[in-house]
Coordinates of C-alpha atoms in Angstrom, one line a residue:
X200 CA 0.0 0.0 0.0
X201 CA 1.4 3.6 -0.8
X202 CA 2.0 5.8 2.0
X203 CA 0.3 8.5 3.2
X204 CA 1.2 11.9 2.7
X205 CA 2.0 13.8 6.1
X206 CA -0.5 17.2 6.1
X207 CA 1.1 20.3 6.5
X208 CA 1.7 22.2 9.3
X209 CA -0.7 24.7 9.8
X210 CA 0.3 25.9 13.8
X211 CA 3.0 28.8 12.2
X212 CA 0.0 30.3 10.4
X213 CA -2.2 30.2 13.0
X214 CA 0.3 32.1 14.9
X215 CA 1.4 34.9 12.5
X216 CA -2.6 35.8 12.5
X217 CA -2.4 35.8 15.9
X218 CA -0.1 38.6 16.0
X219 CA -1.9 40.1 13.5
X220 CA -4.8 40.3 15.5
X221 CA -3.2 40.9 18.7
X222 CA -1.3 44.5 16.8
X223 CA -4.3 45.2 15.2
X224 CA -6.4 45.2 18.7
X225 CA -3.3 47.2 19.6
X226 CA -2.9 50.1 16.8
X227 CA -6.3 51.2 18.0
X228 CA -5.0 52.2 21.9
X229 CA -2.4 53.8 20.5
X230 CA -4.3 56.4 18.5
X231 CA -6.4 56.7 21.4
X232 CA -3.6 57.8 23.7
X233 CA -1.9 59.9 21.0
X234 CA -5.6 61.6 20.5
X235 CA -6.0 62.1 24.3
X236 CA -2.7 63.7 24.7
X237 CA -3.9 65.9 22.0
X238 CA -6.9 66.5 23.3
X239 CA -5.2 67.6 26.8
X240 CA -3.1 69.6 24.8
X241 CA -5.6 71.9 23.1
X242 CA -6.8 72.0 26.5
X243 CA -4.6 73.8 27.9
X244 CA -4.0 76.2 25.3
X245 CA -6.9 77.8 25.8
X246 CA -5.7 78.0 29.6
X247 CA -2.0 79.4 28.7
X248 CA -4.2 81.9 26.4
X249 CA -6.6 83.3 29.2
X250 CA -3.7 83.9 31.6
X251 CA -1.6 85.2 29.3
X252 CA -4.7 87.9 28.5
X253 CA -5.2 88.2 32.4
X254 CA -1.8 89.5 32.9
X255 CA -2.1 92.1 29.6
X256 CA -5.5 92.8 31.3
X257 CA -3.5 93.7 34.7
X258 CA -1.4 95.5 33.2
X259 CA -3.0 97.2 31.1
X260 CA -5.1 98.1 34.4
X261 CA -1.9 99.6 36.2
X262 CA -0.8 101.9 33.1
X263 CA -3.6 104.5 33.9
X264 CA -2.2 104.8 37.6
X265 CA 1.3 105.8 36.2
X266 CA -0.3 108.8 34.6
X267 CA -2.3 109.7 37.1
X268 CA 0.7 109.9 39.7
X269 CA 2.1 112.0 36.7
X270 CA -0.4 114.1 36.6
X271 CA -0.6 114.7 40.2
X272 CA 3.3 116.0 40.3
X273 CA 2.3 118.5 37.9
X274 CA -0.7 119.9 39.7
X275 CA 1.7 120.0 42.6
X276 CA 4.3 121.9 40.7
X277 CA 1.5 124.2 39.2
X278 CA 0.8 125.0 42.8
X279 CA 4.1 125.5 44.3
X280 CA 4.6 129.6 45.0
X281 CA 7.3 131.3 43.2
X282 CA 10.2 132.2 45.1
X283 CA 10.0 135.7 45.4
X284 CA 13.8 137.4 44.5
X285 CA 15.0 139.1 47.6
X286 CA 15.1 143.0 47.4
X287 CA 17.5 145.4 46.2
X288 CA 18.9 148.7 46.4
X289 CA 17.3 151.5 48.2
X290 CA 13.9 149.3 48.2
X291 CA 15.8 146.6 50.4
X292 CA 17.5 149.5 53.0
X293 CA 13.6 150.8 53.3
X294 CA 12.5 147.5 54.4
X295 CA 15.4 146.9 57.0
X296 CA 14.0 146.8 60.6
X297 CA 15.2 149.1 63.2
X298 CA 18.4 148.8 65.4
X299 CA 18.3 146.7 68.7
X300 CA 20.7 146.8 71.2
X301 CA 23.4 144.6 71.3
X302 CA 24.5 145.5 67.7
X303 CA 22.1 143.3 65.2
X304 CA 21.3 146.3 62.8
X305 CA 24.3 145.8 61.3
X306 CA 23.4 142.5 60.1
X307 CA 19.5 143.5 59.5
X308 CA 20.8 146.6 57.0
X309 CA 23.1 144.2 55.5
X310 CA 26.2 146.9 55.7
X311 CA 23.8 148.8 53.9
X312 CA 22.6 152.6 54.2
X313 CA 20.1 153.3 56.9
X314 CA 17.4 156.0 56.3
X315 CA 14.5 157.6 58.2
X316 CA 12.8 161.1 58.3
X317 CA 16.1 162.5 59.2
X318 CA 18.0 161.3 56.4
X319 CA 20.5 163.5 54.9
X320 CA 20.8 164.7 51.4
X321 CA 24.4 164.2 51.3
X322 CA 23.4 160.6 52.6
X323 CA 21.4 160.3 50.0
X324 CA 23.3 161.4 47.4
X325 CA 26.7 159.7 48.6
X326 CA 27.6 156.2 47.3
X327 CA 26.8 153.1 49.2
X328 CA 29.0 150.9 50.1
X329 CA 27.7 147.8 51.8
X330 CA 30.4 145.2 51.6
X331 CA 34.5 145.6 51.3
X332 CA 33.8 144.3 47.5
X333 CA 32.6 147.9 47.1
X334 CA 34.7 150.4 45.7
X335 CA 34.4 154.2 44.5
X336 CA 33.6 155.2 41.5
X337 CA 35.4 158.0 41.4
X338 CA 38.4 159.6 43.5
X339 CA 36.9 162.4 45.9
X340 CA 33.4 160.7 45.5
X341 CA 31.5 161.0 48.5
X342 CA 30.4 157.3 50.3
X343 CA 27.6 156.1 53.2
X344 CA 28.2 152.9 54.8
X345 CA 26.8 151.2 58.1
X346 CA 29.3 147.8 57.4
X347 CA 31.5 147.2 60.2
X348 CA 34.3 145.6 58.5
X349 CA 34.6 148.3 55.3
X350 CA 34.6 151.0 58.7
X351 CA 37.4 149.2 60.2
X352 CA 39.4 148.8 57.0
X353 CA 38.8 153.1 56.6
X354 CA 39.8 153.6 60.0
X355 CA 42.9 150.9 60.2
X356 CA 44.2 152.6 57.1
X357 CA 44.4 155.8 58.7
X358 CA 45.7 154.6 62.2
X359 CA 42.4 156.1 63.5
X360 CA 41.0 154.5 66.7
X361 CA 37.6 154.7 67.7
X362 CA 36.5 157.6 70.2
X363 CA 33.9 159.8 71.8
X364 CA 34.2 163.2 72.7
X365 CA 33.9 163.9 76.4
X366 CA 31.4 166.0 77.8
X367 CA 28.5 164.2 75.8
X368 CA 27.7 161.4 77.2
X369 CA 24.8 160.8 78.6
X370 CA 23.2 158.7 81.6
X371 CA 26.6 156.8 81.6
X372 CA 25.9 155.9 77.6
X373 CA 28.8 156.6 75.4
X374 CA 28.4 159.8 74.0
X375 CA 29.4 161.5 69.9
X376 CA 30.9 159.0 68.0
X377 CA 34.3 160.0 66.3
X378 CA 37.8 158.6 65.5
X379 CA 41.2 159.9 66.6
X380 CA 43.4 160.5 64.0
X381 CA 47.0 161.1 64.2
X382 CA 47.4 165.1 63.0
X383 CA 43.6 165.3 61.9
X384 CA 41.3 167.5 63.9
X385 CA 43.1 166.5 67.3
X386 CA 41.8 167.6 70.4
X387 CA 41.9 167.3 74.2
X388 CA 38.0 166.2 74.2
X389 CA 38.7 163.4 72.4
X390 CA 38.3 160.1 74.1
X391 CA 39.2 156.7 73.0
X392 CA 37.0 153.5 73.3
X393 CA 36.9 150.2 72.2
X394 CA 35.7 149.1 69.2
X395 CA 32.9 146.9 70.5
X396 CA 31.5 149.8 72.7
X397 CA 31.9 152.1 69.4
X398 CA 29.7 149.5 67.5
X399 CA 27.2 149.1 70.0
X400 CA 26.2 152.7 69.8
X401 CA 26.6 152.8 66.2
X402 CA 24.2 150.1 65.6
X403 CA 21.8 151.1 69.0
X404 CA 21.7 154.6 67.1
X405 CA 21.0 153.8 63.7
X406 CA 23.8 155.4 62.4
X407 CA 25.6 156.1 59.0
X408 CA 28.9 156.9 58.4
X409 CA 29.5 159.4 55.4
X410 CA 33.3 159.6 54.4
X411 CA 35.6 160.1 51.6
X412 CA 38.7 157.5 50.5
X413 CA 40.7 159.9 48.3
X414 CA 40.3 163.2 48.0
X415 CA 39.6 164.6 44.1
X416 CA 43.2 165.0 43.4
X417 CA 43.6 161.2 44.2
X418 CA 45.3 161.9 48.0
X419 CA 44.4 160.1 51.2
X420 CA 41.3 161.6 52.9
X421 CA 40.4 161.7 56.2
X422 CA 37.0 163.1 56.1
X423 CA 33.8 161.4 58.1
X424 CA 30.8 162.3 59.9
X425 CA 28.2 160.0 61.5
X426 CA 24.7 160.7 61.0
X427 CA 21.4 159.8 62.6
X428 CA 18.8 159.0 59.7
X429 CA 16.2 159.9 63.0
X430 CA 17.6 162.9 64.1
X431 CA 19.8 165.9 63.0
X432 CA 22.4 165.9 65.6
X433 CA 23.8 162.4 64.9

């Protein structure tokens, strides 16, 4: 009898549709997962865009504040007074106060010509000099000063010392101011005192002190007077 013919093994391609069937089933969860994370993604876009517009919003909300703090600094410089420039001239010695003991009108005239009712016309016509800056404009020109140092400087210059003339005092106060000048109108009258007890008359009194630097001819001069812008005899 012929032999039989063995059948032919079908087990490997039962197995290769197994797999088949097994990465088919499969393919399917994998475009799930991939859609989900897509999904999650466009998700949160929408999230990344609403915060990103809240912040613009924010900001946008904070702008209007910087101008109004702007516009508050220029109301407040609107409202600000001017400075007012201090006074000059003869307007300034109008306004000074009047002397107080102890010597402060010196500082309140500034060095400055003192006037009153009494006041001179050669005090008024003379030349101020206020500081030791100021000089003449002219030799022989007359000059008006209440400064205590540019009254020293005149009076060192000359080797004049401060004085009063005896027999005017009055009440114990220091009476007429003067200087004593080596050779210039000397006399047994005269009295010297210190310079602080000249100055604190010469401020208590309001006084001026008209004088002369050089005579016209351009010489030395030795020519004062003090005067009392409240009364005549000075």
């Amino acid at each position: 009898m012929a032999a039989k013919k063995a059948p032919a093994k079908k087990a490997p391609a039962k197995k290769t549709a197994a797999k088949r069937s097994v990465a088919a089933k499969k393919a399917p969860a994998t475009k799930r997962a991939t859609t989900a994370r897509t999904t999650t993604a466009a998700k949160k876009a929408p999230t990344t865009k609403r915060a990103t517009a809240a912040r613009k919003t924010a900001a946008a909300k904070k702008a209007p504040a910087r101008k109004t703090t702007a516009a508050q600094k220029t109301t407040a410089a609107k409202k600000a007074p001017a400075r007012k420039a201090p006074a000059r001239g003869a307007a300034a010695t109008k306004a000074a106060p009047r002397a107080t003991a102890g010597g402060g009108a010196a500082a309140s005239t500034g060095g400055a010509m003192r006037t009153g009712p009494g006041t001179s016309r050669s005090a008024l016509s003379s030349q101020v000099i206020s500081s030791l800056m100021d000089q003449p404009e002219r030799p022989g020109r007359s000059l008006v000063t209440s400064n205590h140092e540019v009254i020293q400087r005149w009076a060192r210059e000359r080797g004049a010392k401060p004085a009063t003339i005896a027999g005017t005092e009055r009440e114990g106060r220091v009476g007429v101011l003067t200087f004593n000048i080596p050779g210039y109108r000397e006399s047994s009258r005269i009295r010297e005192i210190t310079w602080d007890d000249w100055f604190h008359t010469f401020d208590l009194r309001r006084l001026n002190l008209i004088y002369q630097e050089q005579l016209r001819d351009g010489r030395q001069s030795n020519f004062f007077r003090t005067e009392s812008p409240d009364r005549e005899d000075g």
